[in-house]
Every structure is written in C-alpha cells, then in structure tokens.
Short mmCIF file of N, CA and C in Angstrom, two decimals:
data_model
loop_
_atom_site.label_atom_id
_atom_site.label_comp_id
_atom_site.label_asym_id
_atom_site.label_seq_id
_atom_site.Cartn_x
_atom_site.Cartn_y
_atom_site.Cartn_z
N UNK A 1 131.30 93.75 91.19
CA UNK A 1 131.85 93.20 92.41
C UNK A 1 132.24 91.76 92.15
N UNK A 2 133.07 91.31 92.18
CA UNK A 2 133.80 90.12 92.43
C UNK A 2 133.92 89.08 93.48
N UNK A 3 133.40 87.89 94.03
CA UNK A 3 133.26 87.30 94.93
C UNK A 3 133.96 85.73 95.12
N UNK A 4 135.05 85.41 95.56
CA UNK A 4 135.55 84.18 95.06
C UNK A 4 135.17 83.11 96.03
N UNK A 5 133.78 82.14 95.36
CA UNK A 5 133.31 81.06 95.76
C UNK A 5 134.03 80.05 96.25
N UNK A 6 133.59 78.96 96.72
CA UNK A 6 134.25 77.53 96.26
C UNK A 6 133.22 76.89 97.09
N UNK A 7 133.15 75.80 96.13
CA UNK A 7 132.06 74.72 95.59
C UNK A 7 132.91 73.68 95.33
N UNK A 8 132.81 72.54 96.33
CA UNK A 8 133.72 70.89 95.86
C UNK A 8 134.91 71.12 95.35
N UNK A 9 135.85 72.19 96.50
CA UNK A 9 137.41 71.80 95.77
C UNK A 9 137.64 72.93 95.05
N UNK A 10 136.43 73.41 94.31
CA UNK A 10 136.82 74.39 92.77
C UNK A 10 136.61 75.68 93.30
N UNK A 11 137.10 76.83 92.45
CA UNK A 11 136.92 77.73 93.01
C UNK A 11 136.99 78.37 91.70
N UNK A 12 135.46 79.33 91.80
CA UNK A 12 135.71 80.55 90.83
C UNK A 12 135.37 81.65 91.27
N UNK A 13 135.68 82.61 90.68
CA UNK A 13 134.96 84.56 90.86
C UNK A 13 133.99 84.43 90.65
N UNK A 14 132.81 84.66 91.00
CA UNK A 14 131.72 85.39 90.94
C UNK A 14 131.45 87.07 90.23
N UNK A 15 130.91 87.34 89.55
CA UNK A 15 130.76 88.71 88.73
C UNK A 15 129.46 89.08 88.58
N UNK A 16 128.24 88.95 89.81
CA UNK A 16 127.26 89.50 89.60
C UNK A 16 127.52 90.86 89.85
N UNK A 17 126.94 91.92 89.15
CA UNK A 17 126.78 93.65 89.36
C UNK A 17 125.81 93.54 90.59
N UNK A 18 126.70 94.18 91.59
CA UNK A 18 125.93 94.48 92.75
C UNK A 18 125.05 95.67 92.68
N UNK A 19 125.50 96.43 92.29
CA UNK A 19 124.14 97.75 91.64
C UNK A 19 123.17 97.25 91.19
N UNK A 20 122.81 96.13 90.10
CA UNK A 20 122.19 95.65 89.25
C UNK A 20 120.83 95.21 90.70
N UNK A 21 121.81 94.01 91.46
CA UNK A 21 121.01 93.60 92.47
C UNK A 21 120.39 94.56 93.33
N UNK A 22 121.06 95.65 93.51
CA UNK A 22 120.53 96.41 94.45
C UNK A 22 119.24 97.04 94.17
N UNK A 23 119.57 97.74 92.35
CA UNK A 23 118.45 98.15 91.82
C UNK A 23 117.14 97.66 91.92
N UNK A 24 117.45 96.01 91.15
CA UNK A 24 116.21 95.18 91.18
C UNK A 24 115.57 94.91 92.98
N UNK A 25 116.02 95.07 93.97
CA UNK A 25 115.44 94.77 95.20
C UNK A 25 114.70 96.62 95.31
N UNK A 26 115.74 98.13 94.82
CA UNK A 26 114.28 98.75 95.38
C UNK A 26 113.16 98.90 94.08
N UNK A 27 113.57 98.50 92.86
CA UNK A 27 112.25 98.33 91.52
C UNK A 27 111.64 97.52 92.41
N UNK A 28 111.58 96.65 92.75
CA UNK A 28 110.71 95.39 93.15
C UNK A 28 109.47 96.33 94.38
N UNK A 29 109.99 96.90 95.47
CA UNK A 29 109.28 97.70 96.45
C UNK A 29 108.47 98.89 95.69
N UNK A 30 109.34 99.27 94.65
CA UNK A 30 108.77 100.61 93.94
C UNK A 30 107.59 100.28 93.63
N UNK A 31 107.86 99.46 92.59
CA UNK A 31 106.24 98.15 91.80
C UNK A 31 105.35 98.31 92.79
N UNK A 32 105.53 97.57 93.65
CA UNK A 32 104.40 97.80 94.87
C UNK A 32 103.57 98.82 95.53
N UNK A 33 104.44 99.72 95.01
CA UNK A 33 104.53 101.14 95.76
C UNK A 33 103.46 101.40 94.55
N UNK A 34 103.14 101.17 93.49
CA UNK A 34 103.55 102.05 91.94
C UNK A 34 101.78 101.41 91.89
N UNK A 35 101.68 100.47 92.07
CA UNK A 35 100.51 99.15 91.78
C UNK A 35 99.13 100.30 93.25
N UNK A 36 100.17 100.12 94.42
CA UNK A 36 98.82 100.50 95.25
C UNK A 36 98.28 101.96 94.20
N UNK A 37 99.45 103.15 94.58
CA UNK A 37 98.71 104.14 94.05
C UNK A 37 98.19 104.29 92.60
N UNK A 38 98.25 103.59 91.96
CA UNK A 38 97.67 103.78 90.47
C UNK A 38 96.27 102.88 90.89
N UNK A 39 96.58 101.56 91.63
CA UNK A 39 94.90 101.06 91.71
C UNK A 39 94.23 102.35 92.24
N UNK A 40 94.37 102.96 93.64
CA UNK A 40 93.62 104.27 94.20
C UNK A 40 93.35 105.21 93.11
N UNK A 41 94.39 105.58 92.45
CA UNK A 41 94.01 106.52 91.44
C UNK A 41 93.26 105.91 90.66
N UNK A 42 92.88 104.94 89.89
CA UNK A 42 92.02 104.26 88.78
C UNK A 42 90.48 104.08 89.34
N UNK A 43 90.75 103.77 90.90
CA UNK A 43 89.05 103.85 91.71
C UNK A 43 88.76 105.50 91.58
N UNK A 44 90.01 106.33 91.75
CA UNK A 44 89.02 108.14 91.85
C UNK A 44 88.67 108.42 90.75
N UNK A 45 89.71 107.88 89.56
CA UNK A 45 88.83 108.38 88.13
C UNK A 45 88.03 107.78 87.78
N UNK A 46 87.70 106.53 87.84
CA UNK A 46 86.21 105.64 87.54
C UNK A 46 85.09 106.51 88.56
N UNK A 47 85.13 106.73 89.49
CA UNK A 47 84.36 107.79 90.39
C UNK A 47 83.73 109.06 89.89
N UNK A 48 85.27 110.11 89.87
CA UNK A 48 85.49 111.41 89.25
C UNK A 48 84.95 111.57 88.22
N UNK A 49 85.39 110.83 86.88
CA UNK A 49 86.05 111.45 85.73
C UNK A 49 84.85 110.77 84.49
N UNK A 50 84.12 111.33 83.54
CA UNK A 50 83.65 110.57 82.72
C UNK A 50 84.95 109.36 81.42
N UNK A 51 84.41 108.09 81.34
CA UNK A 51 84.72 107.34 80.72
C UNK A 51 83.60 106.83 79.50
N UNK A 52 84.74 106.49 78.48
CA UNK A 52 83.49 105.85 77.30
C UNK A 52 83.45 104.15 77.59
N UNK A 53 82.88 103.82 77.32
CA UNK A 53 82.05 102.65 78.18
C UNK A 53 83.15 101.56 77.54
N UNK A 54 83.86 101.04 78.78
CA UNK A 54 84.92 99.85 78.30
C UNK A 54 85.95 100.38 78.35
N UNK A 55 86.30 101.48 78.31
CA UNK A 55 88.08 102.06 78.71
C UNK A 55 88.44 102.02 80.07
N UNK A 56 87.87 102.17 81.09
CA UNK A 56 88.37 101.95 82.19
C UNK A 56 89.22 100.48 82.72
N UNK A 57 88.09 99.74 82.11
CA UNK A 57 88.60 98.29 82.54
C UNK A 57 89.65 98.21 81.85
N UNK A 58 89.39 98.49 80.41
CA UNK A 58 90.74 97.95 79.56
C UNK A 58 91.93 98.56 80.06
N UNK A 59 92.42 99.65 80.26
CA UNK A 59 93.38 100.26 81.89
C UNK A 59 93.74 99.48 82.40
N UNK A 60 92.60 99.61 83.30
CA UNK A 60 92.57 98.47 84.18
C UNK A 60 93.32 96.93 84.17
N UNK A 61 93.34 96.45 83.19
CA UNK A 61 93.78 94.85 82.86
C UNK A 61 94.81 95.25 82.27
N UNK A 62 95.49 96.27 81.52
CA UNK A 62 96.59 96.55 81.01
C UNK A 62 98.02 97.12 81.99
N UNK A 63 96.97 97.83 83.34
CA UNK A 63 98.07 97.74 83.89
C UNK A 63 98.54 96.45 84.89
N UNK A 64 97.47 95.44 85.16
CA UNK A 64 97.75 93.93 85.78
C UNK A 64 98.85 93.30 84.64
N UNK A 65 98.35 93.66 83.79
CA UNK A 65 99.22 92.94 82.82
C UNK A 65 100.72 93.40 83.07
N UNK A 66 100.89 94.30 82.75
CA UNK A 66 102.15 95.08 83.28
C UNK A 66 103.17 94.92 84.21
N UNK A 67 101.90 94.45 85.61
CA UNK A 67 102.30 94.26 86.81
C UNK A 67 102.93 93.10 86.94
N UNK A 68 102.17 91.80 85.70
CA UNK A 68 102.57 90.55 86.09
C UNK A 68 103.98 90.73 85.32
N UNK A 69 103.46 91.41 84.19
CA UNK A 69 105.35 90.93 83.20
C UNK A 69 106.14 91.95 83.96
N UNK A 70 106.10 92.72 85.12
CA UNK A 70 107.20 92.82 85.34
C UNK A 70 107.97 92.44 86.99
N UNK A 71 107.15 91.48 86.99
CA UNK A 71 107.19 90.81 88.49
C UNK A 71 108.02 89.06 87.58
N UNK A 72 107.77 89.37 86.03
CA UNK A 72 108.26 88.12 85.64
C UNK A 72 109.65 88.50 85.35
N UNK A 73 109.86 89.63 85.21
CA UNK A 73 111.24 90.58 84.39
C UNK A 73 112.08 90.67 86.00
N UNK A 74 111.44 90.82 86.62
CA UNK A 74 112.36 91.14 88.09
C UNK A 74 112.67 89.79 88.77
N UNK A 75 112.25 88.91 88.56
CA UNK A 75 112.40 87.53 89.15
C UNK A 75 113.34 87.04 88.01
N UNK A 76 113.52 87.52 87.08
CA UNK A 76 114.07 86.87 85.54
C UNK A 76 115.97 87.34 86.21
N UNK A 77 115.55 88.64 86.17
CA UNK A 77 116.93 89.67 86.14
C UNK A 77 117.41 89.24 87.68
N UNK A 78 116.74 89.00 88.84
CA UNK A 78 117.44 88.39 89.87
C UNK A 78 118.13 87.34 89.93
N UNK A 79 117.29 86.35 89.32
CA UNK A 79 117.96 85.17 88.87
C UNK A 79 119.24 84.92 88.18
N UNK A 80 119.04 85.77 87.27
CA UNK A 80 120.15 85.69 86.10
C UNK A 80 121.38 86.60 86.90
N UNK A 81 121.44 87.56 87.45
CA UNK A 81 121.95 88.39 88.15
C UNK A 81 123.03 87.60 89.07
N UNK A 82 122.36 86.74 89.73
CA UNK A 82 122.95 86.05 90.84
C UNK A 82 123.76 84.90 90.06
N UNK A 83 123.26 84.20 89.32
CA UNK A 83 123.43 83.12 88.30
C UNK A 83 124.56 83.36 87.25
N UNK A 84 124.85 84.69 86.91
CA UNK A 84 125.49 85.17 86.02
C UNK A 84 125.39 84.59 84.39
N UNK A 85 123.88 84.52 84.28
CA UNK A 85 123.55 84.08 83.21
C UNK A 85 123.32 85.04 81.91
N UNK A 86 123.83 84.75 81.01
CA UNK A 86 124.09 85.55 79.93
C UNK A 86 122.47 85.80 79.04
N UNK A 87 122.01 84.38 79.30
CA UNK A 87 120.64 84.34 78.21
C UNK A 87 119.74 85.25 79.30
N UNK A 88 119.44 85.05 80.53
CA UNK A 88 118.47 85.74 81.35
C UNK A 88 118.52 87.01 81.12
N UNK A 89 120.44 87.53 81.47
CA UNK A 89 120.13 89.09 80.98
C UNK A 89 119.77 89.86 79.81
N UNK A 90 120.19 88.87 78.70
CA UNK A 90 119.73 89.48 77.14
C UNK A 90 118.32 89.58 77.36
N UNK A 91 117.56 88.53 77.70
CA UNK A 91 116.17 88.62 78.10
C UNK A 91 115.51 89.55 79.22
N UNK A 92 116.27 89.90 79.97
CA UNK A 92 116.15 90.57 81.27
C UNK A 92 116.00 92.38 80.07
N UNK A 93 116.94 92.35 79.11
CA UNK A 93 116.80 93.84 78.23
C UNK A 93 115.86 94.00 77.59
N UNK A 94 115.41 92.33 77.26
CA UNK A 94 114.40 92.75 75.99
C UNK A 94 113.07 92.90 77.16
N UNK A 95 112.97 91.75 77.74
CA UNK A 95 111.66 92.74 78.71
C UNK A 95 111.44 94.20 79.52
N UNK A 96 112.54 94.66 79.47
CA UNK A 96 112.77 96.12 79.79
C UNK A 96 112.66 97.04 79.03
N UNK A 97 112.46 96.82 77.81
CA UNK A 97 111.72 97.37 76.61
C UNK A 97 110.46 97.36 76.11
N UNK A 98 109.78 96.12 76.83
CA UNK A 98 108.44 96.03 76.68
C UNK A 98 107.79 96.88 77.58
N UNK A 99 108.40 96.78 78.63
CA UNK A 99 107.86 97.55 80.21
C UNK A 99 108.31 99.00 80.35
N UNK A 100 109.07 99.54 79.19
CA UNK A 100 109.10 100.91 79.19
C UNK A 100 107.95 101.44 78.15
N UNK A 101 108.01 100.32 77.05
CA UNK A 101 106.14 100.99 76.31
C UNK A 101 104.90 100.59 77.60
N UNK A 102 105.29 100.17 78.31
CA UNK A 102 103.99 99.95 79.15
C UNK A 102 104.29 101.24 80.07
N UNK A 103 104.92 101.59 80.60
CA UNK A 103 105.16 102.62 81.81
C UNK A 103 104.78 103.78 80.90
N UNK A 104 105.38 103.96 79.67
CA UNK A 104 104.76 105.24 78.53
C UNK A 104 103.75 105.04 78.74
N UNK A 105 103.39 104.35 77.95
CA UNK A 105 101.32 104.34 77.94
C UNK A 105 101.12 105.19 79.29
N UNK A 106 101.25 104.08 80.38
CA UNK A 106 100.50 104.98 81.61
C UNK A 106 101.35 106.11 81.89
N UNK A 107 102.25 106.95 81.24
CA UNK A 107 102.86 108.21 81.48
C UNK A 107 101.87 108.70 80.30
N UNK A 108 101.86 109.12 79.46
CA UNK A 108 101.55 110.13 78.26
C UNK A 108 100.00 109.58 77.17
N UNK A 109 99.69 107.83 77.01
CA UNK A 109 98.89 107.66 75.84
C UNK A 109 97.48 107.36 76.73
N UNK A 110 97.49 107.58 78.06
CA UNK A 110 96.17 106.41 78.91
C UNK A 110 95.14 107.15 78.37
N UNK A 111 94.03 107.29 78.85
CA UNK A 111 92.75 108.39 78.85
C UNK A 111 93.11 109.78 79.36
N UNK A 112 93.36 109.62 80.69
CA UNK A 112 93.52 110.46 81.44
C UNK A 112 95.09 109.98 82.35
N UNK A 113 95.48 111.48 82.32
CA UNK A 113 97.03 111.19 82.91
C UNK A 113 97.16 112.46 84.06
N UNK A 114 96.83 111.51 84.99
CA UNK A 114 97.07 112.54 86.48
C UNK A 114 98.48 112.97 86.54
N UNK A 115 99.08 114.17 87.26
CA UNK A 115 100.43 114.59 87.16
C UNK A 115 101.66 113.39 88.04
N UNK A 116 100.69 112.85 89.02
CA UNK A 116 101.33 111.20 90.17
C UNK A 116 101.40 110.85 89.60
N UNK A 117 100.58 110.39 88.11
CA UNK A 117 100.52 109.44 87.71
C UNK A 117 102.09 109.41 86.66
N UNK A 118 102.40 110.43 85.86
CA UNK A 118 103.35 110.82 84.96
C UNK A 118 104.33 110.63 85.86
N UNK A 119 104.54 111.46 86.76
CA UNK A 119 105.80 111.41 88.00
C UNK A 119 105.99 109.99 88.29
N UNK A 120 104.99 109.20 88.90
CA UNK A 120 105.45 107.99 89.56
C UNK A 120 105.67 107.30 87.89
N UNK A 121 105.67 107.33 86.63
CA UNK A 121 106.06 106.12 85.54
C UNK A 121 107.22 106.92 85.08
N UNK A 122 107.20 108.60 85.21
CA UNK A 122 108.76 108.83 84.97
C UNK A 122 109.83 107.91 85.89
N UNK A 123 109.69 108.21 86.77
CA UNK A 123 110.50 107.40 87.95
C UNK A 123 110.59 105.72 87.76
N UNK A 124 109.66 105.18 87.57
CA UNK A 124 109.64 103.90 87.19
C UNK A 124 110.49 103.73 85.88
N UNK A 125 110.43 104.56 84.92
CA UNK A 125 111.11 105.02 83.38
C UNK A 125 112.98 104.96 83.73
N UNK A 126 112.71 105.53 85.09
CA UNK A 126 114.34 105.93 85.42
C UNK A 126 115.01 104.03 85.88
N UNK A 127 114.01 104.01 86.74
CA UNK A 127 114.52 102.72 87.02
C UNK A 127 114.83 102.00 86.37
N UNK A 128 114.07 101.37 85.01
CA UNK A 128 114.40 100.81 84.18
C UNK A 128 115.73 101.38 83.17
N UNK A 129 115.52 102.15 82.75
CA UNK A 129 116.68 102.34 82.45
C UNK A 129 118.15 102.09 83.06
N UNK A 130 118.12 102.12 84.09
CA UNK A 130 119.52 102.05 85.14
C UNK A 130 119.37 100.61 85.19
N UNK A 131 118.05 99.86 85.49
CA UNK A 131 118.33 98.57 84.78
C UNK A 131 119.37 97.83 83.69
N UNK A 132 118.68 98.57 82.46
CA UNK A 132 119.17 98.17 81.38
C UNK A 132 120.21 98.24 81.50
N UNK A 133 121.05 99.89 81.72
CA UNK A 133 122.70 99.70 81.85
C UNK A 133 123.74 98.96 82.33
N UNK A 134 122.66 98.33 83.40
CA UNK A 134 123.44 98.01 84.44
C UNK A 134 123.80 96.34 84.50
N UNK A 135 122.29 96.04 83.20
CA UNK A 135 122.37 94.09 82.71
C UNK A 135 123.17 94.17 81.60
N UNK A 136 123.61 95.36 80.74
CA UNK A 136 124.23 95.27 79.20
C UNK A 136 125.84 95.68 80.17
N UNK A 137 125.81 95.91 81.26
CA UNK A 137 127.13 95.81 81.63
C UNK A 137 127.34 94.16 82.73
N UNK A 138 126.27 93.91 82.83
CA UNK A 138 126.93 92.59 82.94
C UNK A 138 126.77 91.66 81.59
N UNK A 139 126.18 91.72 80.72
CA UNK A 139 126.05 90.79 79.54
C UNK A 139 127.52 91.03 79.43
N UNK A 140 128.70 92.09 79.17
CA UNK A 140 129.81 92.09 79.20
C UNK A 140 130.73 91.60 80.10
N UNK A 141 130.34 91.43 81.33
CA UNK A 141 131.33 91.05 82.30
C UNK A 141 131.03 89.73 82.80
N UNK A 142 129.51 88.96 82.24
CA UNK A 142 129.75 87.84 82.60
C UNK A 142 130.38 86.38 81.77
N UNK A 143 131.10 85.77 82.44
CA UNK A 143 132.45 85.41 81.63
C UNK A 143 131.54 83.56 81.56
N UNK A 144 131.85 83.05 80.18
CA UNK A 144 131.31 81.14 80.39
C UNK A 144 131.43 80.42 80.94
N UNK A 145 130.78 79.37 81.65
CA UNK A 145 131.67 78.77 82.82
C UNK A 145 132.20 77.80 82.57
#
C-alpha cells in the first residue's frame, strides 16, 4: 500500500505492507491468546503428568523466554514496518527464525505435547511464516530515503 505523506513542504510515498501490519496486530493478540493457554496447560501437567525433577520449570522459563523475544520481534517488525526500515526487517527475519525453533520445541521436542498444544504452535508456525513473506517483501519494496 502506498501512502503519500508530507512533512515540511516535502513529500514522499510511504510503502509500509499493510498485510505485514495487519498480521503483526493479530500475532500480537494470538501471543496472548497462546501464553494464557499454554501457562493453564503447564499448571495441568505439573498436576497430571509425572516429571523428572527440573524439567518442568525449565519449560517453564523457556517458554517466558520465548514470550519475551517475541514481544521484542513484534515491537521490532512494527516499528520497522511503519518506519520502512530496511535493517529492522532483515532483523525482524532473523528473529522469526529463532521463534520458529522455539514454537517447534513446544510443537514436537517438549516432554509432553498435548494435541492444543501442537495445534495452537502449528498456527503460531503459520503466522510466522506469513510474517516472514510478508517483511522479505518489504525488504524489497522498501526504497532509501
């Protein structure tokens, strides 16, 4: 989408991917969405399920971890998005690569992998991806200023 500014006199196009933005505003709700039910699920299997002593937590802190780098990746890719910054989005890909080995893990390598649990990081899997396409098509369309 194309938007023609003006700022003091000057005037340029604008070329943030409005998909891009759109994406990152429902990832951002999803996360949230994604964070409550995996904490609930992580209290029923610490409950439920036998653990070897120290795997739960480590879970546990791996998926905070997760949570924070990708609350840093979505604030990164908004920014840059709006900004039409070239370095944010290269960076905006490479953290979208870190956060798809993290969404794996909790899809397929955790201890235990509830079927919500696979479903809701496939889906998260999807998101990111449509991410990615959607910042390596603006790394192309955003022009130097």
């Amino acid at each position: 989408m194309t938007l023609k500014v003006v700022t003091r006199g000057k005037s340029r196009l604008v070329k943030s991917v409005q998909l891009a933005q759109r994406a990152i505003f429902l990832n951002a709700y999803y996360l949230a969405f994604f964070m409550v039910i995996e904490v609930g699920l992580f209290v029923w299997k610490g409950e439920n399920l036998p653990f070897v002593t120290g795997i739960l937590p480590q879970e546990v802190c791996l998926l905070f971890i997760l949570a924070f780098m990708e609350i840093f990746r979505l604030r990164i890719a908004n920014l840059g998005n709006i900004l039409e910054a070239k370095g944010a989005a290269i960076s905006v890909i490479v953290y979208s690569l870190f956060s798809g080995v993290g969404f794996a893990f909790f899809a397929v390598w955790q201890t235990y992998v509830l079927r919500l649990e696979f479903i809701l990081c496939i889906v998260y899997l999807v998101f990111l991806l449509l991410e990615l396409v959607l910042f390596i098509v603006g790394v192309v369309v955003y022009q130097p200023q």
